[in-house]
Short mmCIF file of C-alpha atoms in Angstrom, two decimals:
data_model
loop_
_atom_site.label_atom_id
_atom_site.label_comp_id
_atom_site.label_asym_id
_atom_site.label_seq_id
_atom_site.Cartn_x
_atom_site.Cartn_y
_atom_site.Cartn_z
CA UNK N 23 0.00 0.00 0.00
CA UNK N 24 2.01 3.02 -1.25
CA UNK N 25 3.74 3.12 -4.84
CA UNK N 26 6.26 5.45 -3.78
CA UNK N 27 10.11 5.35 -3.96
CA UNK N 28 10.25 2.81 -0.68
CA UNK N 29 6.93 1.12 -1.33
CA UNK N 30 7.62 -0.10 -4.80
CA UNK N 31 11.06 -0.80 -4.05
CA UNK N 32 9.92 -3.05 -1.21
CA UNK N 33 7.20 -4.43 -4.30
CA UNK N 34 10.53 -5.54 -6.17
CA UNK N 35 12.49 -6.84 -3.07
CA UNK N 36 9.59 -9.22 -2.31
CA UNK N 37 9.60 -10.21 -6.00
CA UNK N 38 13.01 -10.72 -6.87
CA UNK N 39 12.82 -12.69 -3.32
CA UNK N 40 10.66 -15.27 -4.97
CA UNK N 41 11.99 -15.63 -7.93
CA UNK N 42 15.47 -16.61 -6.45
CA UNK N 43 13.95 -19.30 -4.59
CA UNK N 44 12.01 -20.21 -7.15
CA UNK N 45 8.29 -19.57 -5.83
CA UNK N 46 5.65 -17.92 -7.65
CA UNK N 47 4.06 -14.75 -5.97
CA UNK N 48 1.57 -12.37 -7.00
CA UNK N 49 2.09 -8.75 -5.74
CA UNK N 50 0.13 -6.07 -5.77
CA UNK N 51 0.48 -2.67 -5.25
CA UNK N 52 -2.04 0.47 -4.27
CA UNK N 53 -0.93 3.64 -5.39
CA UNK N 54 -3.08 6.82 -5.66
CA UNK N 55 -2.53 8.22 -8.97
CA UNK N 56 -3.53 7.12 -12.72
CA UNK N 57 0.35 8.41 -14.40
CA UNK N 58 2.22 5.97 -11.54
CA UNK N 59 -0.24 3.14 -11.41
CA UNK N 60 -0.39 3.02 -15.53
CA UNK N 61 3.20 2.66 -15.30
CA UNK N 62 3.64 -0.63 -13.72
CA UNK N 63 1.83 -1.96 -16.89
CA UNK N 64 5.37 -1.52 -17.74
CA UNK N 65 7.04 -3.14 -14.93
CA UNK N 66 8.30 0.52 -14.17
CA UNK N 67 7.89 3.40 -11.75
CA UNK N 68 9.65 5.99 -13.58
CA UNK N 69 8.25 8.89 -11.36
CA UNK N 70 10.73 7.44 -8.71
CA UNK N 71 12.89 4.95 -9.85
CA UNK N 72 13.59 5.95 -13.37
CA UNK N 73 13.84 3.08 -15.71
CA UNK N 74 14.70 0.61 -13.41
CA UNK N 75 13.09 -2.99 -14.05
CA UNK N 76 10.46 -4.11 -11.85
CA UNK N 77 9.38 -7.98 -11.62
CA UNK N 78 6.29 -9.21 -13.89
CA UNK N 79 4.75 -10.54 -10.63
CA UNK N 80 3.80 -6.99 -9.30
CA UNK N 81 0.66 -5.37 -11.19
CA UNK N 82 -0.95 -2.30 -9.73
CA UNK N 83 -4.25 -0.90 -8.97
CA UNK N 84 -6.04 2.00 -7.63
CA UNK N 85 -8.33 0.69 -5.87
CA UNK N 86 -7.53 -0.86 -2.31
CA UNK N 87 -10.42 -3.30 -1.86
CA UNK N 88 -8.68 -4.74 -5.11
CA UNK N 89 -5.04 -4.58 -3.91
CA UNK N 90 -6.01 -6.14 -0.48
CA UNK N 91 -8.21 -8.83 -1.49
CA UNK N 92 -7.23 -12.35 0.05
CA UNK N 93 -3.81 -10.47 0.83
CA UNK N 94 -1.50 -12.70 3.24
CA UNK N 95 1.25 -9.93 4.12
CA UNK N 96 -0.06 -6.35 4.08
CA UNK N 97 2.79 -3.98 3.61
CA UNK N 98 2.29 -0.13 4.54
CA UNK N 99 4.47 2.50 2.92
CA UNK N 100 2.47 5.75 3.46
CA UNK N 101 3.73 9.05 4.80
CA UNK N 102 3.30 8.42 8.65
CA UNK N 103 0.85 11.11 8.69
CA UNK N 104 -1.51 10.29 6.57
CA UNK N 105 -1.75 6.23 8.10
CA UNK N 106 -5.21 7.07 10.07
CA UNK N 107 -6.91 8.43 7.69
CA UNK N 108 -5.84 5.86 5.25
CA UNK N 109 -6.80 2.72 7.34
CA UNK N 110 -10.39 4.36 8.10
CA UNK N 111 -10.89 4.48 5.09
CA UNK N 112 -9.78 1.10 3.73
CA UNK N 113 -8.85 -0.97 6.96
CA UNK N 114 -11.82 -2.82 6.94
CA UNK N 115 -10.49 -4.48 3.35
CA UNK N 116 -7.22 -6.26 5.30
CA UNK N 117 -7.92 -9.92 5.50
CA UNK N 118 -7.92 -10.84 10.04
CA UNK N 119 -5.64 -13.50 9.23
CA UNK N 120 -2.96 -11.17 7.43
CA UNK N 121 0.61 -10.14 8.61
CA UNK N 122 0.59 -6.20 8.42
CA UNK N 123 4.46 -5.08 8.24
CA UNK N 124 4.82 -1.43 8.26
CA UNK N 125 7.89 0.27 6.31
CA UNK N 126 6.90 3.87 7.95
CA UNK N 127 9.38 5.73 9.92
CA UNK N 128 7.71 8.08 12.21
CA UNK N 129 5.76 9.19 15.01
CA UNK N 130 1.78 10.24 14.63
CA UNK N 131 1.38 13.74 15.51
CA UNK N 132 -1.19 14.62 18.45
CA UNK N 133 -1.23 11.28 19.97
CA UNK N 134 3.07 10.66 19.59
CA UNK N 135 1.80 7.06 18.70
CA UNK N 136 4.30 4.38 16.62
CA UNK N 137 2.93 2.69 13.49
CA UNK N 138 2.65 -0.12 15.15
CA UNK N 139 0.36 1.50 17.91
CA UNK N 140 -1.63 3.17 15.44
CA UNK N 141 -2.25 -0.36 12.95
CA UNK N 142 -3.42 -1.78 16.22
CA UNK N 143 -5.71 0.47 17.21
CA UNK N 144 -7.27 0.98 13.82
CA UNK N 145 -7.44 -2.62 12.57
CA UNK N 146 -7.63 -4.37 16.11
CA UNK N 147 -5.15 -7.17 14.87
CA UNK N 148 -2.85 -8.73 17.65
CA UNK N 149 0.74 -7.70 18.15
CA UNK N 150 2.11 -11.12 16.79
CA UNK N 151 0.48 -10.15 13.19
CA UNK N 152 1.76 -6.50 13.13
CA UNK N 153 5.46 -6.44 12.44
CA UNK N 154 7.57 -3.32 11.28
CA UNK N 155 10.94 -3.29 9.06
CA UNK N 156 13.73 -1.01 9.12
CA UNK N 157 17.49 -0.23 8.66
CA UNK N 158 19.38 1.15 6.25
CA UNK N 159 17.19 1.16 3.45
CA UNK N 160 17.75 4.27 0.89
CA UNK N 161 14.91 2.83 -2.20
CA UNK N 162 16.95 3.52 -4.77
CA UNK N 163 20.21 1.90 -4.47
CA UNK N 164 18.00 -1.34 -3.10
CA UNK N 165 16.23 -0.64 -6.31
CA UNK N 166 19.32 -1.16 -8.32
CA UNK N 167 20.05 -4.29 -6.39
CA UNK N 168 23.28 -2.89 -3.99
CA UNK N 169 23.31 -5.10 -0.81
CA UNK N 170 22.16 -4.18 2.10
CA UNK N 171 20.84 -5.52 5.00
CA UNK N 172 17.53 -4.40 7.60
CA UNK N 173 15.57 -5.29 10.37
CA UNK N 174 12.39 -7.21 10.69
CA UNK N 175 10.64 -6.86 14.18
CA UNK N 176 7.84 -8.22 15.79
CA UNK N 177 6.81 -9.65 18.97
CA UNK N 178 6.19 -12.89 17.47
CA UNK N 179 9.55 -14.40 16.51
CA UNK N 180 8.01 -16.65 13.64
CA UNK N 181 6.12 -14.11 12.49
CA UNK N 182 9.40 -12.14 11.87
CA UNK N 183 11.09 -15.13 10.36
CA UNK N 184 8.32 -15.68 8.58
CA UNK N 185 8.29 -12.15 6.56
CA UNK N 186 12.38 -12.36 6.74
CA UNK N 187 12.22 -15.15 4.32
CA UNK N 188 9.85 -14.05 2.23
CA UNK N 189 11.93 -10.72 1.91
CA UNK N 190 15.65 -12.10 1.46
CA UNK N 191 16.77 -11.64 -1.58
CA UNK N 192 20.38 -12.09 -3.83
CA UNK N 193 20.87 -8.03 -2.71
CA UNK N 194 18.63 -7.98 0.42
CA UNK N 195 19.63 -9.51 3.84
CA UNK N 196 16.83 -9.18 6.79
CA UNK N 197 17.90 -9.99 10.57
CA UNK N 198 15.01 -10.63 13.19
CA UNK N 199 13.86 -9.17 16.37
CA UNK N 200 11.35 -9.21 18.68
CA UNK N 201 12.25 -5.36 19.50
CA UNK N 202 9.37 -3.84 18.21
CA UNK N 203 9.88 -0.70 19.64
CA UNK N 204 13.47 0.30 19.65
CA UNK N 205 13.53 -1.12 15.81
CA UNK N 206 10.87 2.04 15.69
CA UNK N 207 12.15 4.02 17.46
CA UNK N 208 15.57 4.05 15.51
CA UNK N 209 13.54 4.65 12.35
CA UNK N 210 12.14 8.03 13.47
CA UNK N 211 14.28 9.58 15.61
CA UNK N 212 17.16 9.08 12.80
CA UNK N 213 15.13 11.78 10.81
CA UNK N 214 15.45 14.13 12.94
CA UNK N 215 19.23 13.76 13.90
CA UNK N 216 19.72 13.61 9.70
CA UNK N 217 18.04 16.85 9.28
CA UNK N 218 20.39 18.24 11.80
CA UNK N 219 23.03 16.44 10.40
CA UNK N 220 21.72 17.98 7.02
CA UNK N 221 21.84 22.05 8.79
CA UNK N 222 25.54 21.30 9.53
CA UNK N 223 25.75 20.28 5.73
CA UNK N 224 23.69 23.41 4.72
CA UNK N 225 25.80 25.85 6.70
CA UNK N 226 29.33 23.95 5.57
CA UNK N 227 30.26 22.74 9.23
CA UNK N 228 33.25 20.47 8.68
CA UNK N 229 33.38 16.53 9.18
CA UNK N 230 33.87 16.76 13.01
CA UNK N 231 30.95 18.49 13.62
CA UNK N 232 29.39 16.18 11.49
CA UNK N 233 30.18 12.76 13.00
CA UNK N 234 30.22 14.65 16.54
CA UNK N 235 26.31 15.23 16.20
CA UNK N 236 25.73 11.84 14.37
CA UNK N 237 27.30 10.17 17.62
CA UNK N 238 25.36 12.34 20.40
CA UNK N 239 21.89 12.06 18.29
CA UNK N 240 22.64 8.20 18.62
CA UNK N 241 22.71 8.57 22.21
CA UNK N 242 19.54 10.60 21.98
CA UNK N 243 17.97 7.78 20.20
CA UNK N 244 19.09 5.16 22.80
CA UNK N 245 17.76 7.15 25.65
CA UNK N 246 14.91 7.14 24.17
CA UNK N 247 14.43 3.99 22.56
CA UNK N 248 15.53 1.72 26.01
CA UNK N 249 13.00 4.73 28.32
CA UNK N 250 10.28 3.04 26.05
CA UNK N 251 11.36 -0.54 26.89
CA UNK N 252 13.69 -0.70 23.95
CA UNK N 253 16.55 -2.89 23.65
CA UNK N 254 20.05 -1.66 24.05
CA UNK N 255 21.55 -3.48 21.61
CA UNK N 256 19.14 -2.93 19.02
CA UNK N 257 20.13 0.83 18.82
CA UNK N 258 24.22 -0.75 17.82
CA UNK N 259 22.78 -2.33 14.84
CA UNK N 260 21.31 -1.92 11.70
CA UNK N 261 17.98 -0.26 13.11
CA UNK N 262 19.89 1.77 15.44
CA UNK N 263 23.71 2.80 13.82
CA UNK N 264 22.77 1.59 10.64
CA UNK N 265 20.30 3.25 9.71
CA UNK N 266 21.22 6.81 11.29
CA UNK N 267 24.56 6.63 9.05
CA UNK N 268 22.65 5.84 6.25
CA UNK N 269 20.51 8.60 6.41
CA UNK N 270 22.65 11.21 7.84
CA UNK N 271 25.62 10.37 5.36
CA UNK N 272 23.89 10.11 1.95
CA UNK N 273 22.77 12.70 -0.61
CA UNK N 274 20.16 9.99 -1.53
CA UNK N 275 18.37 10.69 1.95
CA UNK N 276 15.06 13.25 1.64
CA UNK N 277 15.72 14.57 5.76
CA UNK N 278 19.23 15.00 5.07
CA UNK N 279 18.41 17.10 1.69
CA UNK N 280 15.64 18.82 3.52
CA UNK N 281 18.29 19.39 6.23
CA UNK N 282 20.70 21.00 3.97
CA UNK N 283 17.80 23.55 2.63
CA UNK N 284 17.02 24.50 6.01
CA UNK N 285 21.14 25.25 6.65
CA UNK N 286 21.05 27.23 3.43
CA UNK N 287 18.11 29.27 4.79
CA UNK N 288 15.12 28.00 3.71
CA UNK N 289 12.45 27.83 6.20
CA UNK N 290 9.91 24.39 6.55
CA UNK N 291 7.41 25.82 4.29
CA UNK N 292 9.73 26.53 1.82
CA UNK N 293 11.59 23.01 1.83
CA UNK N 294 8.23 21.42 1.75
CA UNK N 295 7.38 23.14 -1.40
CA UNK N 296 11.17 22.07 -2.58
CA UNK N 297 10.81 18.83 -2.07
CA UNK N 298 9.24 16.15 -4.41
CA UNK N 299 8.66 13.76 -1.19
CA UNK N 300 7.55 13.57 2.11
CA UNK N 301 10.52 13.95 4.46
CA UNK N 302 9.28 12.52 7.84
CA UNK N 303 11.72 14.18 10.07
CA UNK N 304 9.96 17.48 9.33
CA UNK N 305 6.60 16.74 10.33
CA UNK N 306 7.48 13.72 13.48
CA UNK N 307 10.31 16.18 14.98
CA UNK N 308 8.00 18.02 17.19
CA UNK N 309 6.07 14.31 18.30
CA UNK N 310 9.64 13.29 18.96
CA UNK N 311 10.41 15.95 21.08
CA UNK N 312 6.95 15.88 23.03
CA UNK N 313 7.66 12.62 23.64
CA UNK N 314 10.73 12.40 25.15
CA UNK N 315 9.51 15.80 27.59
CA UNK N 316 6.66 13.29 28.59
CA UNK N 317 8.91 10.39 29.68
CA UNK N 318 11.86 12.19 30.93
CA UNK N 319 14.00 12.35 28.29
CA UNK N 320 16.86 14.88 27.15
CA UNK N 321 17.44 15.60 23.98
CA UNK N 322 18.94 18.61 22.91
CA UNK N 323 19.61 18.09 19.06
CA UNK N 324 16.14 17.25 18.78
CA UNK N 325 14.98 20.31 20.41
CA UNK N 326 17.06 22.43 18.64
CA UNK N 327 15.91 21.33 15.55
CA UNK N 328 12.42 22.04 16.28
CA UNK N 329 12.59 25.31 17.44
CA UNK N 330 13.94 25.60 13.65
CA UNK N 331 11.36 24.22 12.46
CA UNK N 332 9.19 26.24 14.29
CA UNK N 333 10.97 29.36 13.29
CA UNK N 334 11.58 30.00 16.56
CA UNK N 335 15.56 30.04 16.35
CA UNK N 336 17.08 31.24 13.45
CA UNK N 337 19.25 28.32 11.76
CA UNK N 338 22.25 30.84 12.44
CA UNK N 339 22.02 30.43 16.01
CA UNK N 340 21.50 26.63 16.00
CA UNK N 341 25.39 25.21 16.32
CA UNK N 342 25.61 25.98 20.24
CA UNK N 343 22.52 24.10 21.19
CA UNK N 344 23.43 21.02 19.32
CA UNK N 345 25.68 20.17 22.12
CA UNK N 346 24.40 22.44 24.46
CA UNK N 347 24.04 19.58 27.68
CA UNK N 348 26.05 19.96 30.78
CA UNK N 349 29.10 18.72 31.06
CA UNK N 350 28.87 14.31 32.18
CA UNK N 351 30.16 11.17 31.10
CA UNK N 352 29.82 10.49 27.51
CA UNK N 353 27.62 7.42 28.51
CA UNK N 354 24.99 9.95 30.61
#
């Protein structure tokens, strides 16, 4: 459900996935307008992959009562945003004996609620058959079959075994976990430390700044992630390090573009209008933030950035609050 960048990318990973191992599979994908959808008749999504092959085995539709009939694995890749309104309106359509597995990184805003929390409330499926999926996953170097590997969490271990093997393919290596939330919580928070990561880009900070506030917004996300019930050790791997490298490091990554507008000058509205996709660091940042202020939590790159955001600090005056804690242990 999505025929964006990530959600037809994930279309192709879970078709080139069978075809390795030598299993038919039928895929179909839900995407919301006529120019994208008629492309697939193609086996291409040019409006975000360019001409890059796509398996025969994926067809698309615009219509989700089509694209979720008799469905066994329900995949959502939807801006975070928009996931409520989307599963009112065609949540009823998922199958109660699917698996959903989410691809969205981020946080809802007015409730601060995970994917996860916000599938389960919506389609009132049990935690063992809502699973989420992250790591290092920029869509379009996946889509042109460089390896990588990611994360597939849920609290049911064969459930996530289950959707790892129907995912690995030649290119695409999943791990398991039964760390639901820190796997989640890696996923957003890494926005937000990429956009900031993106400012110090923007205003031409060097490479010590830039690994300096990569490290600390790691320890932001652990904090975090383990005050939630996360795992430790889930924030050292691909969910957790992984991913915030990948997305702080590459010009392929929209929150660390949308970072680099905002360090040139640009204010939210303006790098909204820039950009040709959602980037979800913008909109979860100030969930994030709320978040950690309800359980406790510092995190002053994260608050920094939204008072950006905000336009309450100008991005000029942003580089001492980036590391603006007291004086501790690096482990504090």
């Amino acid at each position: 459900m999505g025929a964006g960048s990530w959600g037809s990318t994930f279309a192709k990973v879970l078709g080139d996935a069978a075809a390795s191992h030598g299993i038919e599979r039928s895929i179909r994908i839900w995407g919301r307008t006529t120019d994208v959808v008629a492309d697939f008749g193609r086996h291409r999504n040019t409006k975000y992959l360019g001409d890059i092959a796509l398996p025969e085995s994926i067809t698309a539709t615009m219509s989700p009562a089509e694209a979720l009939e008799g469905a066994q694995v329900v995949v959502l890749a939807i801006p975070a945003q928009s996931l409520r309104a989307q599963l009112t309106d065609w949540g009823a359509h998922i199958p109660r004996d699917a698996v959903v597995l989410s691809l969205m990184k981020g946080l809802e805003l007015g409730t601060d609620k995970r994917m996860s929390e916000v599938i389960a409330e919506l389609t009132g499926l049990p935690q063992g058959q809502i699973a989420v999926l992250s790591g290092p996953n920029l869509a379009l170097e996946i889509a042109r079959s460089q390896p990588t590997g990611s994360v597939v969490a849920c609290t049911d271990h064969e459930t996530a075994q289950w959707i790892a093997e129907s995912c690995t393919a030649p290119y695409f290596r999943p791990y398991m976990s039964t760390d639901v939330v820190g796997v989640e919580i890696g996923g957003i928070v890494k926005n937000v430390i990429a956009l900031a990561v993106g400012i110090c880009e923007g205003k031409e900070m060097g490479d010590n700044t830039k690994a300096t506030v990569i490290t600390r917004g790691l320890a932001e996300t652990t904090r975090l992630a383990v005050a939630l019930g996360g795992d430790l050790t889930t924030m050292a791997g691909l969910a957790g390090l992984g991913d915030l490298v990948a997305t702080c490091s590459s010009k392929l990554s929209r929150n660390h573009t949308a970072g680099s507008l905002l360090g040139q000058g640009l204010d939210a509205d303006q790098v909204g209008a820039r950009m040709t996709q959602v980037a979800e660091g913008i909109k979860s940042a100030p969930a994030v933030l709320e978040l950690a202020q309800r359980v406790g939590v510092d995190m002053p790159i994260t608050a920094a950035v939204v008072a950006v955001l905000r336009g309450e600090l100008p991005v000029d005056q942003l580089e001492p609050l980036l590391l603006a804690r007291q004086l501790k242990s690096e482990g504090d």
